[in-house]
mmCIF file of C-alpha atoms in Angstrom:
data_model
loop_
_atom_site.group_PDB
_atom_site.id
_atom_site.type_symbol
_atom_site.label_atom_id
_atom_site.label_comp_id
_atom_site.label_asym_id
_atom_site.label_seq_id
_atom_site.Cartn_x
_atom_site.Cartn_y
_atom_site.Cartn_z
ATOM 1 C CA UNK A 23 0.000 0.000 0.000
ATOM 2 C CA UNK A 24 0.875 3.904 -0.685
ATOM 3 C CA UNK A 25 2.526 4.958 2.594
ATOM 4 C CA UNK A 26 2.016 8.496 3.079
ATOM 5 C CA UNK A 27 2.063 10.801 5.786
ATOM 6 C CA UNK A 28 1.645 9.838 9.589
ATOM 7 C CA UNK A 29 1.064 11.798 12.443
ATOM 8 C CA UNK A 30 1.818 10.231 15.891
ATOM 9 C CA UNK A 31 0.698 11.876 19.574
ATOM 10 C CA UNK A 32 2.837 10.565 22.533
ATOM 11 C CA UNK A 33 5.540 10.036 19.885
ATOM 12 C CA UNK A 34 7.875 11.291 22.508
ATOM 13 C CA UNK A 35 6.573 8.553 25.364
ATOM 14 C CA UNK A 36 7.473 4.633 25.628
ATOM 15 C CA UNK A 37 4.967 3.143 23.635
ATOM 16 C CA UNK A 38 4.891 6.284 20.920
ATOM 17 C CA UNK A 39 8.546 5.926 20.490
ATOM 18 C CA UNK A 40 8.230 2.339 19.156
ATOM 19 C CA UNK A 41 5.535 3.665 17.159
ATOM 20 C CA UNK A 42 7.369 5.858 15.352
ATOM 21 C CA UNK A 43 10.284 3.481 14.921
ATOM 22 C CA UNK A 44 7.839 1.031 13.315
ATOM 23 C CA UNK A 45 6.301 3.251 10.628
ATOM 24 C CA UNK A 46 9.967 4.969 9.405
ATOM 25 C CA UNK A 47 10.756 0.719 9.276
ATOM 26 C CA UNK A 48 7.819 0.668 6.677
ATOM 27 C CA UNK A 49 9.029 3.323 4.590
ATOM 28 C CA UNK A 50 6.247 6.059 5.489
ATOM 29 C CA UNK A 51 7.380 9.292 3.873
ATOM 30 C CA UNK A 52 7.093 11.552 6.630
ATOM 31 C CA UNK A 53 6.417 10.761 10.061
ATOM 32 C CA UNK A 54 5.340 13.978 12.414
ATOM 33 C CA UNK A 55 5.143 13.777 16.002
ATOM 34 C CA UNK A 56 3.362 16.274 18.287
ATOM 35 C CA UNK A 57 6.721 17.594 20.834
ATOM 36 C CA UNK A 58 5.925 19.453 23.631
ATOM 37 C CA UNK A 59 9.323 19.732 25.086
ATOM 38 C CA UNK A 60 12.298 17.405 24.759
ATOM 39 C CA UNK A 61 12.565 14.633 21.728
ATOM 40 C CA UNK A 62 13.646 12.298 24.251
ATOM 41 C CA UNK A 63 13.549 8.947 22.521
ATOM 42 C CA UNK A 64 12.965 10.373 19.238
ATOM 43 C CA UNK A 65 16.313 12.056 18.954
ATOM 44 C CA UNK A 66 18.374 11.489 15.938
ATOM 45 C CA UNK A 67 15.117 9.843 14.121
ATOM 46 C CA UNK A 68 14.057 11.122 10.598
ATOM 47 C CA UNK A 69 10.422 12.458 11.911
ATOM 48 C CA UNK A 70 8.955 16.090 11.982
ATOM 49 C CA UNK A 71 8.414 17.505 15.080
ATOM 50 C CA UNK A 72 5.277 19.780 15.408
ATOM 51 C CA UNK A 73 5.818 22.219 18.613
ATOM 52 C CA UNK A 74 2.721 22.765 20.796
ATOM 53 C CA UNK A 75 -0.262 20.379 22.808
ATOM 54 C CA UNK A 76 -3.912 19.593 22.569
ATOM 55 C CA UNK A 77 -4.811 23.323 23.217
ATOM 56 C CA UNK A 78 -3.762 24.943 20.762
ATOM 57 C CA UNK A 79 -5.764 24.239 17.857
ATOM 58 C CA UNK A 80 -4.394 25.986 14.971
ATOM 59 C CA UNK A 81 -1.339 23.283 15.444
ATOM 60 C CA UNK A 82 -3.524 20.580 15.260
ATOM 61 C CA UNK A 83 -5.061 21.861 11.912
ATOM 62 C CA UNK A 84 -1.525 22.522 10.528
ATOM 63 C CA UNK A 85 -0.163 18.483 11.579
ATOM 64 C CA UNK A 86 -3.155 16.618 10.401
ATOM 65 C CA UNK A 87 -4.066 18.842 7.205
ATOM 66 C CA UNK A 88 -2.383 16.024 4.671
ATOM 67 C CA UNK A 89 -1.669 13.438 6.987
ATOM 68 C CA UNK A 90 -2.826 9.850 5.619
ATOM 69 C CA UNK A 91 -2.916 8.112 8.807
ATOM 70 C CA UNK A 92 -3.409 9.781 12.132
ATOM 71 C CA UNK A 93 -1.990 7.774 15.227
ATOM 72 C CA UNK A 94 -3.472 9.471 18.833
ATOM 73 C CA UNK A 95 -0.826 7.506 21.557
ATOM 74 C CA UNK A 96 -0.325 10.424 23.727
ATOM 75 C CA UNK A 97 -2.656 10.272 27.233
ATOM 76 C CA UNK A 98 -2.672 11.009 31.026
ATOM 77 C CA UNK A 99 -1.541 7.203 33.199
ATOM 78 C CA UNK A 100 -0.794 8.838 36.218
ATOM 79 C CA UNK A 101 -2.440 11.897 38.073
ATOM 80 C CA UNK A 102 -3.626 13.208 41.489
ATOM 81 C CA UNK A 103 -7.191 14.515 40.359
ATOM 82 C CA UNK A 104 -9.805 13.852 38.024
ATOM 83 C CA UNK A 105 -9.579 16.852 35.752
ATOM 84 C CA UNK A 106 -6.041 15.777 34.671
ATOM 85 C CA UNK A 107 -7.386 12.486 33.579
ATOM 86 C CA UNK A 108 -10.192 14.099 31.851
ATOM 87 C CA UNK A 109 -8.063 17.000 29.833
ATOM 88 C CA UNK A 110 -5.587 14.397 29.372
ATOM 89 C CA UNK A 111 -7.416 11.995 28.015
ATOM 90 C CA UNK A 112 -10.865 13.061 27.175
ATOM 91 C CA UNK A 113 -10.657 16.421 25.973
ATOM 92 C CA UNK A 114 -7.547 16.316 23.984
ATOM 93 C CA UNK A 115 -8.503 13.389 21.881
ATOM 94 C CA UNK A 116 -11.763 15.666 20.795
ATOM 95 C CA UNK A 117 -9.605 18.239 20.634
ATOM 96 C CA UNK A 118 -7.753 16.186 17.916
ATOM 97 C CA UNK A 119 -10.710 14.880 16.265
ATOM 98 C CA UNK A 120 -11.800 18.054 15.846
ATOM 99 C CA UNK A 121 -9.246 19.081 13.834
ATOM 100 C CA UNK A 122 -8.755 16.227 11.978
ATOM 101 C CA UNK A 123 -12.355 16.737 11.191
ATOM 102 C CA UNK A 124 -12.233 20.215 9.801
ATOM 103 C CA UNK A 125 -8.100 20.363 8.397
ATOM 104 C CA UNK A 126 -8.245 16.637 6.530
ATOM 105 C CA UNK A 127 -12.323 15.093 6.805
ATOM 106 C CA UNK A 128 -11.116 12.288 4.104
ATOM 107 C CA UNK A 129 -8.191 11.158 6.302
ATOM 108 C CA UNK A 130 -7.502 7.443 5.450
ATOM 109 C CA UNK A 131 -7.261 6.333 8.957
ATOM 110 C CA UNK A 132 -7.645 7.566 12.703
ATOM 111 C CA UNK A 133 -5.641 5.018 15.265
ATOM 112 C CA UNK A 134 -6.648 5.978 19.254
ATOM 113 C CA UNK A 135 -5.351 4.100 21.834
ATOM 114 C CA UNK A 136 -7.416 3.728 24.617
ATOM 115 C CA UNK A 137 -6.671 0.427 27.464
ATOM 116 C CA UNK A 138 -7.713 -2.834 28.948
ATOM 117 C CA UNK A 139 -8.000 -0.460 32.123
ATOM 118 C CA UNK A 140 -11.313 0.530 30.649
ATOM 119 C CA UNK A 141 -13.186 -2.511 30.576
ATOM 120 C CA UNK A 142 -12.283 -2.851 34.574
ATOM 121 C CA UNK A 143 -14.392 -5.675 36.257
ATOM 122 C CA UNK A 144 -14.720 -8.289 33.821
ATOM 123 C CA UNK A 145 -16.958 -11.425 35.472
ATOM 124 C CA UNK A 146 -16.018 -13.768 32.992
ATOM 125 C CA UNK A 147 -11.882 -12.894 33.266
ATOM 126 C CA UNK A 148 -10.973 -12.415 29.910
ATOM 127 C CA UNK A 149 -12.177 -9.383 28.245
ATOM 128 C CA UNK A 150 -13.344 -9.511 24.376
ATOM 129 C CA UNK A 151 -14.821 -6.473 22.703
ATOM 130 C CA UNK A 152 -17.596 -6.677 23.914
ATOM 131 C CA UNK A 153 -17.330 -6.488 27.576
ATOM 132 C CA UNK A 154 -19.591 -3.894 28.961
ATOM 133 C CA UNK A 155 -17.284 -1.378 30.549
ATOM 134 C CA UNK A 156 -16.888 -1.191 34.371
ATOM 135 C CA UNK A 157 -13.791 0.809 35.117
ATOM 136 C CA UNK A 158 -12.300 0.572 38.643
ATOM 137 C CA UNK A 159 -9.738 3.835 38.238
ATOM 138 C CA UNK A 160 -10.279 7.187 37.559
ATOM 139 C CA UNK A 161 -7.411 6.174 34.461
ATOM 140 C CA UNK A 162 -9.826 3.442 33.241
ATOM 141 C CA UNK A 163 -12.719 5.741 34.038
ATOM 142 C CA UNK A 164 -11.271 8.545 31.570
ATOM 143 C CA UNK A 165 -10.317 5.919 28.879
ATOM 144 C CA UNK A 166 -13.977 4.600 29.264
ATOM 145 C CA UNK A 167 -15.770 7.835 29.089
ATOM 146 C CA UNK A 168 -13.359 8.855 26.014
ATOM 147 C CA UNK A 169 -14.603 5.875 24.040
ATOM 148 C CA UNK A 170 -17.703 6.500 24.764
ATOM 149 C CA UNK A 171 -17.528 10.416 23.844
ATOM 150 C CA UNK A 172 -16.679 8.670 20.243
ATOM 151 C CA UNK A 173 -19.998 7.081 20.107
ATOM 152 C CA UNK A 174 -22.063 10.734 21.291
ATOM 153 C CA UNK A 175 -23.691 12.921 19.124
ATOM 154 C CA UNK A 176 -22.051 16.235 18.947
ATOM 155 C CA UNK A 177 -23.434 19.654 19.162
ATOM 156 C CA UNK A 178 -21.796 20.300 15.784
ATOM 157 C CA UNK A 179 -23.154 17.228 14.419
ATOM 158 C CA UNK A 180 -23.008 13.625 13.955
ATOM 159 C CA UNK A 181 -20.473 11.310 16.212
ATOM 160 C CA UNK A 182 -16.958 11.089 15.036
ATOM 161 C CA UNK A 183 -17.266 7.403 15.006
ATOM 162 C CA UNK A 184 -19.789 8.098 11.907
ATOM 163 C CA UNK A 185 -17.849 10.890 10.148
ATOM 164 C CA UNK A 186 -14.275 10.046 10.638
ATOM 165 C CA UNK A 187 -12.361 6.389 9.723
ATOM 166 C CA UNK A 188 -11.987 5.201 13.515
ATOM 167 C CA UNK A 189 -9.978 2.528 15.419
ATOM 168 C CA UNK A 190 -9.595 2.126 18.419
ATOM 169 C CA UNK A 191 -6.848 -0.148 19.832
ATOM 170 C CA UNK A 192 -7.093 -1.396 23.689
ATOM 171 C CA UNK A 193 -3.688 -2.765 25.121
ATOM 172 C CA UNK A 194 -3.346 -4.526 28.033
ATOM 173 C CA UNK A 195 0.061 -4.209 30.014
ATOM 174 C CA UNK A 196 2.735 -3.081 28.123
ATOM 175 C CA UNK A 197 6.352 -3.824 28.404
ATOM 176 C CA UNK A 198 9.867 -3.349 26.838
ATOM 177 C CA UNK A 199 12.920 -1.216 26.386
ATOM 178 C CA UNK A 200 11.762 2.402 27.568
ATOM 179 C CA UNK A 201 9.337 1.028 29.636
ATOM 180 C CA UNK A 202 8.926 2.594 33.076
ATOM 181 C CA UNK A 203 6.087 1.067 35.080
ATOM 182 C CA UNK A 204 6.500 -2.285 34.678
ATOM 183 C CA UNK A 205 10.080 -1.716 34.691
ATOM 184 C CA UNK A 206 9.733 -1.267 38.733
ATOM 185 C CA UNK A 207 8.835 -4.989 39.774
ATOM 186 C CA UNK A 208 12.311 -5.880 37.241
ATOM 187 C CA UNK A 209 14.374 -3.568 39.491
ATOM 188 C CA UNK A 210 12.365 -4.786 42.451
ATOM 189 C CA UNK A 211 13.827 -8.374 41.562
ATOM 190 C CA UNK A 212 17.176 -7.638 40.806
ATOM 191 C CA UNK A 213 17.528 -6.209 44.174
ATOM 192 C CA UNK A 214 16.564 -9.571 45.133
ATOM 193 C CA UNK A 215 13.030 -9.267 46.184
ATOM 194 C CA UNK A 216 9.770 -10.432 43.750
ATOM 195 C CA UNK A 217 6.497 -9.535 45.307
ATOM 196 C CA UNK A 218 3.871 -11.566 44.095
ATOM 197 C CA UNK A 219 -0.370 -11.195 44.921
ATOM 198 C CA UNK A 220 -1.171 -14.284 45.658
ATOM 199 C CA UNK A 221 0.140 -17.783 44.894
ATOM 200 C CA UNK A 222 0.916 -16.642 41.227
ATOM 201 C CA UNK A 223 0.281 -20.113 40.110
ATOM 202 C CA UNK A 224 -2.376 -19.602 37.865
ATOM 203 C CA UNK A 225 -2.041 -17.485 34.429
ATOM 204 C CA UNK A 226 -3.595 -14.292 35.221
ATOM 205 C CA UNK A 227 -2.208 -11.593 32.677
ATOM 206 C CA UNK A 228 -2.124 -10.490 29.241
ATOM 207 C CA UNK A 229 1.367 -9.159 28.921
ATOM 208 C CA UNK A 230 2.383 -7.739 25.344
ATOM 209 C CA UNK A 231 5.689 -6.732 24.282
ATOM 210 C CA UNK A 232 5.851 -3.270 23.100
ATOM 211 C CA UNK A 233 7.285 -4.143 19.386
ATOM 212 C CA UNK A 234 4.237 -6.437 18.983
ATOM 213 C CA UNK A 235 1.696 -3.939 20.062
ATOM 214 C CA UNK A 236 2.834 -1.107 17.801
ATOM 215 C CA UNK A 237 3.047 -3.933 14.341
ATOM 216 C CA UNK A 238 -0.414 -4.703 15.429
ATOM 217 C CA UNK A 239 -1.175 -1.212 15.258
ATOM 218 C CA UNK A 240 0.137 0.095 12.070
ATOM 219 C CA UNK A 241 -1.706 -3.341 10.498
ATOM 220 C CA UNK A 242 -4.758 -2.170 12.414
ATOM 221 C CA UNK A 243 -4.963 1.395 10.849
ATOM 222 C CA UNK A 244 -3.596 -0.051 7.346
ATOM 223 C CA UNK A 245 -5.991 -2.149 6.898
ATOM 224 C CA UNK A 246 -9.331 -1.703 5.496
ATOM 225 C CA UNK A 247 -11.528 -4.404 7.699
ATOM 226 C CA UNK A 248 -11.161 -1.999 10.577
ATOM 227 C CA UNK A 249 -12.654 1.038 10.043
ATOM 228 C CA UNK A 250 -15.213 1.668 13.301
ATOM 229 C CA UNK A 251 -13.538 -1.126 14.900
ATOM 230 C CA UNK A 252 -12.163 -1.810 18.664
ATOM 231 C CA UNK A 253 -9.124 -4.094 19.004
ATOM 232 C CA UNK A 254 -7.418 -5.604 21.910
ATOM 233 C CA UNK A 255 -4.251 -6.613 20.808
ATOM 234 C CA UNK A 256 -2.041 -8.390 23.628
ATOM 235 C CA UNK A 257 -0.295 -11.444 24.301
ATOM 236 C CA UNK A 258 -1.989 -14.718 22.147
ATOM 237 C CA UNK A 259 -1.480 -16.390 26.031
ATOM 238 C CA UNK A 260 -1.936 -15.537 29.390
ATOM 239 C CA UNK A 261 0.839 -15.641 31.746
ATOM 240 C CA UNK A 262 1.374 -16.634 35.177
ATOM 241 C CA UNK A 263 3.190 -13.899 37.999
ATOM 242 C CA UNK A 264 5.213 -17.157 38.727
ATOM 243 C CA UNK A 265 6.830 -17.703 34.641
ATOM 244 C CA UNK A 266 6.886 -14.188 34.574
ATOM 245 C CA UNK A 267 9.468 -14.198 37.891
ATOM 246 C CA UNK A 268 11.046 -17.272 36.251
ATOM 247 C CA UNK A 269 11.866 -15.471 33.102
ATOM 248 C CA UNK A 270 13.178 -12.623 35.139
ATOM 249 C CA UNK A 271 15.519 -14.440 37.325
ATOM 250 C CA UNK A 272 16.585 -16.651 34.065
ATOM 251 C CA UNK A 273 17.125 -12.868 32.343
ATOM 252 C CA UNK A 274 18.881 -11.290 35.143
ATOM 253 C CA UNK A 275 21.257 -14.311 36.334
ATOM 254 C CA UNK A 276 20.466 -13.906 39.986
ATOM 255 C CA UNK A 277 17.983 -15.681 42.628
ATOM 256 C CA UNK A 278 15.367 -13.276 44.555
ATOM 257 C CA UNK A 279 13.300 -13.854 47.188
ATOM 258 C CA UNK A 280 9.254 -14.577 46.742
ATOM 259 C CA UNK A 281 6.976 -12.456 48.946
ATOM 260 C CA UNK A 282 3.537 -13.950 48.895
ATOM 261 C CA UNK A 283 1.420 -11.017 49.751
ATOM 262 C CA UNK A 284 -2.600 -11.903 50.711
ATOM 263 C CA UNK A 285 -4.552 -10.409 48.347
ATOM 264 C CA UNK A 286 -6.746 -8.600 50.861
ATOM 265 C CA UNK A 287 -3.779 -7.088 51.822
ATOM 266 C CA UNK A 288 -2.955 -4.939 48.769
ATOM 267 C CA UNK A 289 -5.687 -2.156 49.318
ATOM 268 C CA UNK A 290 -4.345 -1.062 52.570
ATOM 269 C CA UNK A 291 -1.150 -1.368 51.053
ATOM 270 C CA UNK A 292 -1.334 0.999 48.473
ATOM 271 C CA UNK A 293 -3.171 3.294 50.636
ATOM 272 C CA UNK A 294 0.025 3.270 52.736
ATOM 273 C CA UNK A 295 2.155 3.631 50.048
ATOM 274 C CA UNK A 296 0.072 6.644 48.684
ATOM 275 C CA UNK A 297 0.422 8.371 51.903
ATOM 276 C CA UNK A 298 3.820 7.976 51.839
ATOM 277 C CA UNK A 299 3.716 9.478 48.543
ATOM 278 C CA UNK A 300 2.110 12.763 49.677
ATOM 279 C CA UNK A 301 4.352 13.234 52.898
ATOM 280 C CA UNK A 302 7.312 12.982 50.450
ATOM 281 C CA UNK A 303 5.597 14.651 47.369
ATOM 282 C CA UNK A 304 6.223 12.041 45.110
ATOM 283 C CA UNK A 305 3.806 10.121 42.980
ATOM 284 C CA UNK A 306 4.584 5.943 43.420
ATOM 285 C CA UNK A 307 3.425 3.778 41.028
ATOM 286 C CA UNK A 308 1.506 1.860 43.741
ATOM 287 C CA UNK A 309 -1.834 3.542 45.162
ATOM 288 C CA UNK A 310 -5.074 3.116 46.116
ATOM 289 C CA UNK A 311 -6.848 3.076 42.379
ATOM 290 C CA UNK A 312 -4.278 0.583 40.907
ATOM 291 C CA UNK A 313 -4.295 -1.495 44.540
ATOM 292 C CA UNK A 314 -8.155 -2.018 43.407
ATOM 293 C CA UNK A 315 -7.193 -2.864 39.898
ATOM 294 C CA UNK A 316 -4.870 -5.441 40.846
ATOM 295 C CA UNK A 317 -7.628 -6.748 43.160
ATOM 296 C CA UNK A 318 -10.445 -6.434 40.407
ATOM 297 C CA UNK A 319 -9.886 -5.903 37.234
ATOM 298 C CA UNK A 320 -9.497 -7.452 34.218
ATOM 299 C CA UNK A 321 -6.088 -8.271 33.398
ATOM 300 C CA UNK A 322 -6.520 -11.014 30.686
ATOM 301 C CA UNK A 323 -7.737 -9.827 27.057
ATOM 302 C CA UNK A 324 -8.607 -12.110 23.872
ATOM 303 C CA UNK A 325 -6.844 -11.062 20.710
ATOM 304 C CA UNK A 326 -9.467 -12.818 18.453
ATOM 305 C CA UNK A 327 -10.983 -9.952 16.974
ATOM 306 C CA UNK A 328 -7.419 -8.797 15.718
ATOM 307 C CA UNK A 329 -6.596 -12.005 14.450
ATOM 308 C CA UNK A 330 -9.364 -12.334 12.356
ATOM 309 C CA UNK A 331 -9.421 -9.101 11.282
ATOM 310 C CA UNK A 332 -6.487 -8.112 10.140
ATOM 311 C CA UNK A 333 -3.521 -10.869 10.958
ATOM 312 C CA UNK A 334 -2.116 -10.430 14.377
ATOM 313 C CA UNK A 335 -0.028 -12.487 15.848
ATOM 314 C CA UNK A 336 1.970 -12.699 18.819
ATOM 315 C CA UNK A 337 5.834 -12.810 17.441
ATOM 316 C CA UNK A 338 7.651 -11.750 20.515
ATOM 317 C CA UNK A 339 7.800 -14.662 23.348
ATOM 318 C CA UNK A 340 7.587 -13.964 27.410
ATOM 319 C CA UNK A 341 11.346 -15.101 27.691
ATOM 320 C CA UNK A 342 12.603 -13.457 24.771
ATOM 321 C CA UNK A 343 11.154 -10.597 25.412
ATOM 322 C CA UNK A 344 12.335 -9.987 28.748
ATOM 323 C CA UNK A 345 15.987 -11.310 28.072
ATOM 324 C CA UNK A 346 15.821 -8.003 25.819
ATOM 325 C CA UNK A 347 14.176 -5.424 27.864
ATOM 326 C CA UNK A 348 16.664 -6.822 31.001
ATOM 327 C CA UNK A 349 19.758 -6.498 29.024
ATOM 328 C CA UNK A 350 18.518 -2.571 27.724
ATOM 329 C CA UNK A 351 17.783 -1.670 31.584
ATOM 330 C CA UNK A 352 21.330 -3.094 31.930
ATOM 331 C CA UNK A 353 22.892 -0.968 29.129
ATOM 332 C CA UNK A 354 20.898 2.170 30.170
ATOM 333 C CA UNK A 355 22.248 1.731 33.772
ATOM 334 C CA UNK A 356 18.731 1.249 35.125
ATOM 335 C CA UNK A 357 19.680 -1.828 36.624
#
């Protein structure tokens, strides 16, 4: 296929950054990336950086105006109040749709990531497309209510889902090189500690490694089959807290300790740890909202939909993958 134009959001962040890598790899002409600040990980790559954010609107028109494919990564994971979630999340993707309405209405494609995190409580365990969403976090809440501002009508007319070439992509946990929120349980082990909920026996997790999540989502906005479409697109198996230490250990050459830690224990927990967090004004990756989520939610999504649809396929396996996101914490001198 003709390989245009892209524009990516987040391009500057974990999982945009392996984006962006993935569509110069296919030989898209020009890549453009919404920067705020710093490049970061995009430094040195052959991309376009458009300066400004979600508010300013004459930016938007000017990135998207002759962009084939529009990729929408960028979004709020962690933040102390709701409104941040919401501007993050909510309003700037109709901020974006906006202008990708007015600048470029015959777009080919319009990618937004939204997350497992939105479906939430999931009776069954394994979340398909259609799983009602029941969010548990105000994160999951946001991505929830953002999906389902796709579906409104607006006061300037019709949904966007009806007047622009949707998908929208739903990834489960994410990890890799760059990665740094799953990255804390790795440097939790090398220090010789794994924490584990439970007995960690049983496969409880859709893990996906960060290489297969972005080819699943250039094939998802290339293809045709898609168009006002939700995908998850995850691991093709479910993994056990127990392989996943195993693989770890194997990766970092080291034994570690297992703490089993009673599941009813991890609310209090994370309230702790979030109080600690405000006494010291940091913001932990542990706290009350994602104590719930690892107490409730749905962690384990079927990849189906994406299968059938338009080809994916898991190509990245648990130990490979974390043999090479070890040994680039290594090389960084995270670990």
């Amino acid at each position: 296929m003709h390989r245009g134009i892209a524009f990516v959001t987040g391009g500057t962040g974990f999982i945009g950054s392996h984006l962006v890598e993935e569509l110069l790899r296919r030989g898209y002409r020009e890549v453009r990336c919404l920067v705020r600040n710093r490049l970061r990980w995009l430094e040195g790559l052959d991309i376009v950086p458009v300066r400004g954010d979600f508010s300013r609107i004459e930016v938007l028109w000017e990135a998207v105006r002759d962009a084939d494919v529009v990729f929408h990564v960028a979004g709020v994971t962690r933040a102390r109040d709701w409104a941040t979630f919401a501007q993050g999340n909510i309003t700037a993707t109709l901020n974006l749709l906006g202008a990708v309405l007015e600048a470029n209405p015959n777009v080919r494609k319009v990618l937004i990531t939204s997350s497992l995190a939105a479906v939430g409580y999931c009776p069954g365990g394994v979340a398909t497309e259609t799983s009602p969403l029941r969010p548990i976090s105000a994160y999951g809440r946001s991505k929830a209510l953002m999906e389902q501002a796709l579906q409104a009508p607006r006061a300037e007319g019709p949904p966007f889902i009806e007047v622009l070439p949707l998908v929208v992509v739903r990834p489960p946990a994410v990890y890799g090189p760059r990665d740094a929120d799953i990255y804390t349980f790795f440097r939790t082990v090398s220090r010789g500690l794994c924490p584990i909920v439970g007995s960690g026996r049983h496969p409880e997790l859709s893990l996906v490694h960060v290489r297969d999540l972005v080819r699943g989502m250039v094939d998802a906005a290339e293809s045709d089959a898609t168009t006002g479409q939700t995908y998850f697109i995850g691991s093709e198996q479910f993994y056990s807290w127990r392989e996943i230490r195993d693989a770890t250990l194997r990766a970092l050459g080291r034994r570690a300790l297992t703490l089993h830690i009673p599941p009813f224990l991890v609310e209090p927990i994370g309230t702790l740890v979030e109080l600690a967090g405000r006494l010291t004004g940091t913001y932990p990756p542990l706290n009350r909202e994602k104590a719930r989520e690892i107490r409730h939610a749905c962690k384990m999504c079927a990849v189906d939909k994406a299968r059938h649809d338009f080809g994916y396929r898991q190509q990245i396996d648990l130990e490979t993958g974390i043999q090479e996101t070890i040994a680039w914490y290594r090389q960084q001198g995270w670990l």
